[in-house]
Amino acid sequence: MKLKRRQCFSNIAKCAFLLALLAVLVLLVARMWHPSLTAPFGLRGSPGTCRDEGDHANQSSVEEVEEATNSHGKKNDTITGVTGLQEPGPVKTTQMKGRDFNATLVHGLFPYIINEPAKCQGGRATPFLVFIITTVASEVEARSAIRQTWANQTLVPGVAVLRLFLLGKLGGELGGSQQRMLQEESAEHHDIIQQDFVESYNNMTLKTLMGLHWVARYCPHAGYVMKTDSDMFINTEYLIHKLLRPELKPKTNYYTGRIIEHELAHRDKKNRWYMSEEEYGKAEYPAFCSGTGYVLSADLADKILRVSLATHIVHLEDVHVGLCLSQLGVKPTKTSIWLFNHYHVPFTRCMYSNLITSHQITPKELLQYWTRQQKNKNICQRMGLGNL
């Protein structure tokens, strides 16, 4: 009798083992054919699991998808940001279906992590010019040099100038460390704004839209906005007194910079400015101004934002702004070709006294050039040596 019981238990154990083996095989087959079915089990890399936030920093073409959420807790449409430059993909947004248009205009495409909503309030003079400057968290030295030079808010007596540095967010341990340092820098200087989207070259458009949203929402009565980058020399005094002229009423529907016309969309994936036909179907872009530095009348901030929310966002931010303004019927205003330079201009004191932008300037060069240009800066103009 005991022998029969042992045989029975042995058979049950064998059956249980076979059933367990069969279950594992079924699970593996299910994962192959329907990956989403395995998500609740927490398999690494499957949908629904928590991936290491630092992974994207070491991969050249990993897509990070962030869900935009407004302050009412409603999810906005997802926007894809691509890290790295080798395989840039489209920054996609669907139409306004399911999105609260007015709430997005108020709160922005993404939640603010760092904001300075009161910089234009509290009895302060309305800014004649707002600089919105794209940067990344690690560019501490560049931001310091900019604060000491062309974006010094007391540089031009009697003219209110405001600067804002625009940033996205990095994940992982490095991102966490940089975020803490950024919070400390923000507490000291109050000139940083940041939203909760992935920090990436291909999300530069989102940075610019964040800056324009900030102007439209928190500083709508400003005169002008200049979008520029952190590796630029800007001759602020020339820009204000010679081009914009604060003694005059600010223009409207005004857009100027280094104008690029008849530019063909680059279809070669190896090109830094690659644009797929899916993202932009036409062969040629409308005229636009180089993203290294362009000027807008502040009334255009809200108008560009509204067009962006109802259309497809492309990842080349200067092209995107040009596309929006083309839809609005706003064409770039031409200026001297010597003023806005999207390349590095060799330094001479007279040359830099009579231009507005020069590109690819290191923080060390910026401090050196600025000191030399500021010394006796009016001599070149009095002697008629503006092109030297």
C-alpha positions in Angstrom: 0.0 0.0 0.0 2.8 2.4 0.9 4.6 1.6 -2.4 1.4 2.5 -4.4 1.2 5.8 -2.4 4.8 6.6 -3.3 4.2 5.8 -7.0 1.1 8.1 -6.9 3.0 11.0 -5.3 5.8 10.4 -7.8 3.4 10.6 -10.7 1.8 13.8 -9.3 5.3 15.4 -8.9 6.1 14.4 -12.5 2.8 15.9 -13.7 3.4 19.1 -11.8 6.9 19.5 -13.2 5.6 18.9 -16.8 2.8 21.4 -16.2 5.3 24.0 -14.9 7.6 23.3 -17.9 4.7 23.7 -20.2 3.7 27.0 -18.6 7.2 28.4 -19.1 7.2 27.4 -22.7 3.8 29.0 -23.2 5.1 32.2 -21.6 8.2 32.3 -23.8 6.1 31.8 -26.9 3.6 34.5 -25.8 6.5 36.9 -25.2 7.8 36.3 -28.8 4.4 36.9 -30.4 2.9 39.4 -28.0 5.6 41.2 -26.0 3.1 43.4 -24.1 1.7 40.3 -22.4 4.8 39.9 -20.3 5.0 43.5 -19.0 3.4 42.7 -15.6 6.2 40.3 -14.9 8.8 43.0 -15.0 11.0 41.6 -17.7 13.9 44.1 -18.3 13.3 46.3 -21.4 9.7 45.2 -21.9 6.9 47.8 -22.1 5.7 48.9 -18.7 9.0 48.3 -16.9 11.3 50.9 -15.4 14.4 51.2 -17.6 17.7 52.7 -16.3 17.3 56.4 -16.9 21.0 56.7 -17.7 20.8 54.3 -20.6 19.9 57.0 -23.2 23.1 59.0 -22.4 25.3 56.3 -23.8 23.3 55.3 -26.9 23.3 57.2 -30.2 19.8 56.6 -31.3 17.6 55.6 -28.4 14.2 57.3 -28.4 13.0 58.7 -25.1 9.2 59.4 -24.9 7.9 61.8 -22.4 4.2 62.4 -21.7 3.4 66.0 -21.3 1.0 66.7 -18.4 -0.7 70.0 -17.7 -1.4 71.2 -14.2 -4.9 69.7 -14.3 -3.4 66.3 -14.5 -4.6 65.7 -18.1 -2.1 64.0 -20.4 -1.1 66.0 -23.4 0.0 64.3 -26.6 3.3 62.5 -26.4 6.3 64.1 -28.1 9.3 62.0 -29.0 12.8 63.3 -28.3 15.8 61.5 -29.9 19.2 61.5 -28.2 22.4 61.7 -30.2 23.0 62.9 -33.7 23.6 59.8 -35.8 20.0 58.7 -36.3 17.8 61.8 -35.7 14.2 61.0 -35.8 11.1 63.3 -36.1 9.8 65.2 -33.1 6.2 64.1 -33.4 3.0 65.6 -32.1 -0.5 64.7 -33.1 -3.2 67.3 -33.8 -5.1 68.9 -30.9 -7.6 66.0 -30.4 -7.9 65.3 -26.7 -5.7 68.2 -25.7 -7.0 71.2 -23.8 -5.7 74.0 -26.1 -6.2 76.8 -23.7 -4.7 74.9 -20.8 -1.6 74.2 -22.9 -1.3 77.9 -23.8 -1.4 78.7 -20.1 0.8 75.9 -18.7 3.1 75.0 -21.7 3.7 71.8 -23.6 5.5 70.3 -20.5 5.4 71.0 -16.8 8.0 73.5 -15.5 10.6 72.1 -13.2 12.3 75.4 -12.7 10.5 78.7 -13.4 10.8 82.4 -12.8 7.2 83.6 -13.3 7.7 86.9 -11.4 10.7 88.3 -13.3 8.5 90.8 -15.2 6.3 91.6 -12.2 6.6 93.3 -8.9 7.2 96.9 -10.1 10.1 96.0 -12.4 10.4 97.9 -15.7 9.0 96.1 -18.7 11.9 94.5 -20.6 12.7 96.1 -23.9 14.6 92.9 -24.8 14.4 89.4 -23.5 17.3 87.0 -24.3 16.2 83.3 -24.4 19.4 81.3 -24.5 19.6 77.5 -25.2 22.1 75.7 -22.9 22.6 72.4 -21.2 23.3 71.8 -17.5 27.0 71.1 -17.8 27.7 74.5 -19.5 28.2 76.3 -16.2 31.3 78.2 -17.4 29.5 79.4 -20.5 26.5 80.8 -18.5 28.9 82.5 -16.1 30.7 84.2 -19.0 27.4 85.3 -20.6 26.2 86.8 -17.3 29.4 88.9 -17.1 29.3 90.1 -20.7 26.5 90.5 -23.3 23.6 89.3 -21.1 24.5 91.5 -18.2 21.1 92.9 -17.3 22.6 96.3 -16.3 24.7 96.7 -19.4 22.6 99.3 -21.2 21.7 102.2 -19.0 18.0 103.1 -19.1 17.0 100.0 -21.1 15.6 97.0 -19.3 17.1 93.7 -20.5 16.2 90.3 -19.2 18.0 86.9 -19.8 16.7 83.4 -19.5 18.7 80.1 -20.0 16.6 77.3 -21.4 17.1 73.7 -20.4 15.5 70.2 -20.7 16.2 67.4 -18.2 18.7 64.5 -18.2 18.0 61.2 -16.4 20.2 58.8 -14.5 22.7 59.5 -11.8 24.6 62.2 -13.8 21.3 63.9 -14.5 20.4 63.9 -10.8 23.7 65.4 -9.9 23.5 68.1 -12.5 19.9 68.8 -11.5 21.0 69.5 -7.9 23.7 71.9 -9.1 21.2 73.6 -11.5 18.8 74.2 -8.7 21.6 75.8 -6.7 22.6 78.0 -9.7 18.9 78.9 -10.2 18.5 80.0 -6.5 21.6 82.3 -6.9 20.9 83.9 -10.3 17.1 83.4 -11.0 17.7 83.2 -14.7 17.0 79.5 -15.5 13.8 77.9 -16.8 13.4 74.2 -17.3 10.7 71.9 -18.4 10.2 68.2 -18.0 11.3 66.9 -21.5 14.5 65.0 -22.5 17.6 67.1 -22.9 18.6 66.4 -26.5 19.8 68.2 -29.7 16.6 67.0 -31.4 14.5 68.7 -28.7 15.9 72.1 -29.4 12.5 73.1 -30.8 10.9 72.3 -27.5 13.4 74.6 -25.7 12.6 77.5 -28.0 8.8 76.9 -27.6 9.4 76.8 -23.9 11.1 80.2 -24.1 8.4 81.7 -26.3 5.7 80.3 -24.0 7.4 82.0 -21.0 7.4 85.3 -22.8 3.8 85.0 -23.9 2.6 83.9 -20.5 4.8 85.8 -18.0 6.1 88.8 -20.0 3.7 89.6 -22.8 4.4 93.4 -22.8 8.1 93.0 -23.6 9.4 94.7 -26.7 11.6 92.1 -28.4 12.9 88.6 -27.9 16.3 87.3 -29.1 16.7 83.6 -29.3 20.4 82.6 -29.3 22.8 79.9 -28.1 25.4 79.6 -25.4 28.4 79.7 -27.7 27.7 83.1 -29.1 29.1 86.6 -28.9 26.3 89.2 -28.9 26.9 92.9 -29.3 24.0 93.9 -27.2 24.5 97.7 -27.3 24.7 97.7 -31.1 21.6 95.4 -31.3 19.6 97.8 -29.0 20.7 101.2 -30.1 21.4 100.7 -33.8 18.9 98.0 -34.8 16.0 98.0 -32.4 16.2 101.6 -31.1 14.3 101.9 -27.7 13.3 105.5 -28.4 10.8 104.2 -31.0 7.7 102.2 -30.4 8.5 98.5 -30.7 7.6 96.9 -34.0 5.1 94.1 -34.4 5.3 91.0 -36.7 9.1 91.7 -36.8 11.6 88.9 -37.4 15.2 89.3 -38.4 18.6 87.6 -38.2 20.9 85.7 -40.6 18.3 84.9 -43.3 18.6 81.6 -45.0 16.6 81.3 -48.3 16.0 78.5 -50.7 17.4 75.9 -48.3 16.7 72.3 -49.4 15.8 69.7 -46.8 18.7 67.4 -46.2 17.7 63.8 -46.9 21.1 62.2 -46.1 20.8 60.5 -42.6 24.5 61.2 -42.0 23.9 65.0 -42.2 23.6 66.8 -38.9 20.5 68.6 -40.3 18.8 65.5 -41.7 15.1 65.9 -42.2 13.0 62.9 -43.2 10.2 63.2 -45.7 7.9 61.9 -43.0 8.7 64.9 -40.8 8.8 67.5 -43.6 7.5 66.5 -47.0 8.4 69.5 -49.1 11.8 69.8 -50.8 12.5 73.4 -49.8 12.0 75.3 -46.6 10.4 78.8 -46.4 12.9 81.6 -45.6 14.1 81.4 -42.0 16.7 82.9 -39.8 19.6 80.9 -38.4 19.0 79.6 -34.9 22.4 80.9 -33.8 20.7 84.3 -33.2 17.5 85.8 -34.4 15.2 88.6 -33.1 11.4 88.6 -32.8 9.0 91.3 -31.8 7.5 89.9 -28.6 4.0 89.8 -30.0 5.1 86.9 -32.2 5.8 84.6 -29.1 2.1 83.9 -28.6 1.4 83.6 -32.3 4.2 81.1 -33.0 3.1 79.0 -30.0 -0.5 78.9 -31.2 0.5 77.8 -34.7 2.9 75.1 -33.2 0.1 73.6 -31.1 -2.1 73.0 -34.1 0.6 71.8 -36.5 3.4 69.2 -36.8 6.6 70.2 -34.9 9.9 69.6 -36.7 13.1 69.1 -34.8 15.2 71.8 -36.4 14.1 74.7 -34.3 15.0 77.6 -36.6 13.2 75.8 -39.5 10.2 75.3 -37.3 10.0 78.9 -36.3 10.3 79.9 -39.9 7.5 77.5 -40.9 5.2 78.9 -38.2 5.9 82.5 -39.3 5.4 81.6 -43.0 2.0 80.3 -42.0 1.4 83.6 -40.3 2.5 85.5 -43.4 5.5 87.0 -41.6 8.7 87.3 -43.6 12.2 87.9 -42.3 13.3 91.6 -42.4 16.6 91.9 -44.2 19.5 93.6 -42.5 23.2 94.1 -43.5 24.8 90.7 -44.1 27.6 91.8 -41.7 25.4 92.0 -38.6 24.2 88.4 -37.9 26.9 85.8 -38.4 26.3 82.1 -38.0 30.1 81.4 -38.1 33.1 82.4 -36.1 34.2 85.9 -37.1 37.9 86.5 -36.6 38.2 89.0 -33.8 39.2 92.6 -34.2 37.9 95.3 -31.9 36.4 97.4 -34.8 34.8 94.4 -36.4 33.2 93.2 -33.2 32.0 96.8 -32.4 29.9 96.7 -35.6 28.4 93.3 -35.8 25.6 91.7 -33.7 26.5 88.0 -33.6 29.5 85.7 -33.9 29.3 82.0 -33.5 31.4 79.2 -31.9 32.9 81.3 -29.1 34.3 79.6 -26.1 33.7 81.1 -22.6 37.4 82.1 -22.4 37.3 83.8 -25.8 34.0 85.5 -24.9 35.6 87.1 -21.8 38.7 88.1 -23.8 36.8 89.5 -26.8 34.4 91.3 -24.6 37.1 93.1 -22.5 39.0 94.2 -25.6 35.8 95.2 -27.5 34.5 97.3 -24.6 37.7 99.2 -24.2 37.4 102.4 -26.3 34.6 100.7 -28.3 33.4 104.0 -29.8 36.7 104.8 -31.5 36.0 102.5 -34.5 32.7 104.1 -35.1 34.0 107.7 -35.0 36.9 106.8 -37.3 34.6 105.1 -39.8 36.4 101.7 -39.3 33.3 99.6 -38.9 34.4 96.9 -41.4 37.9 96.4 -40.0 
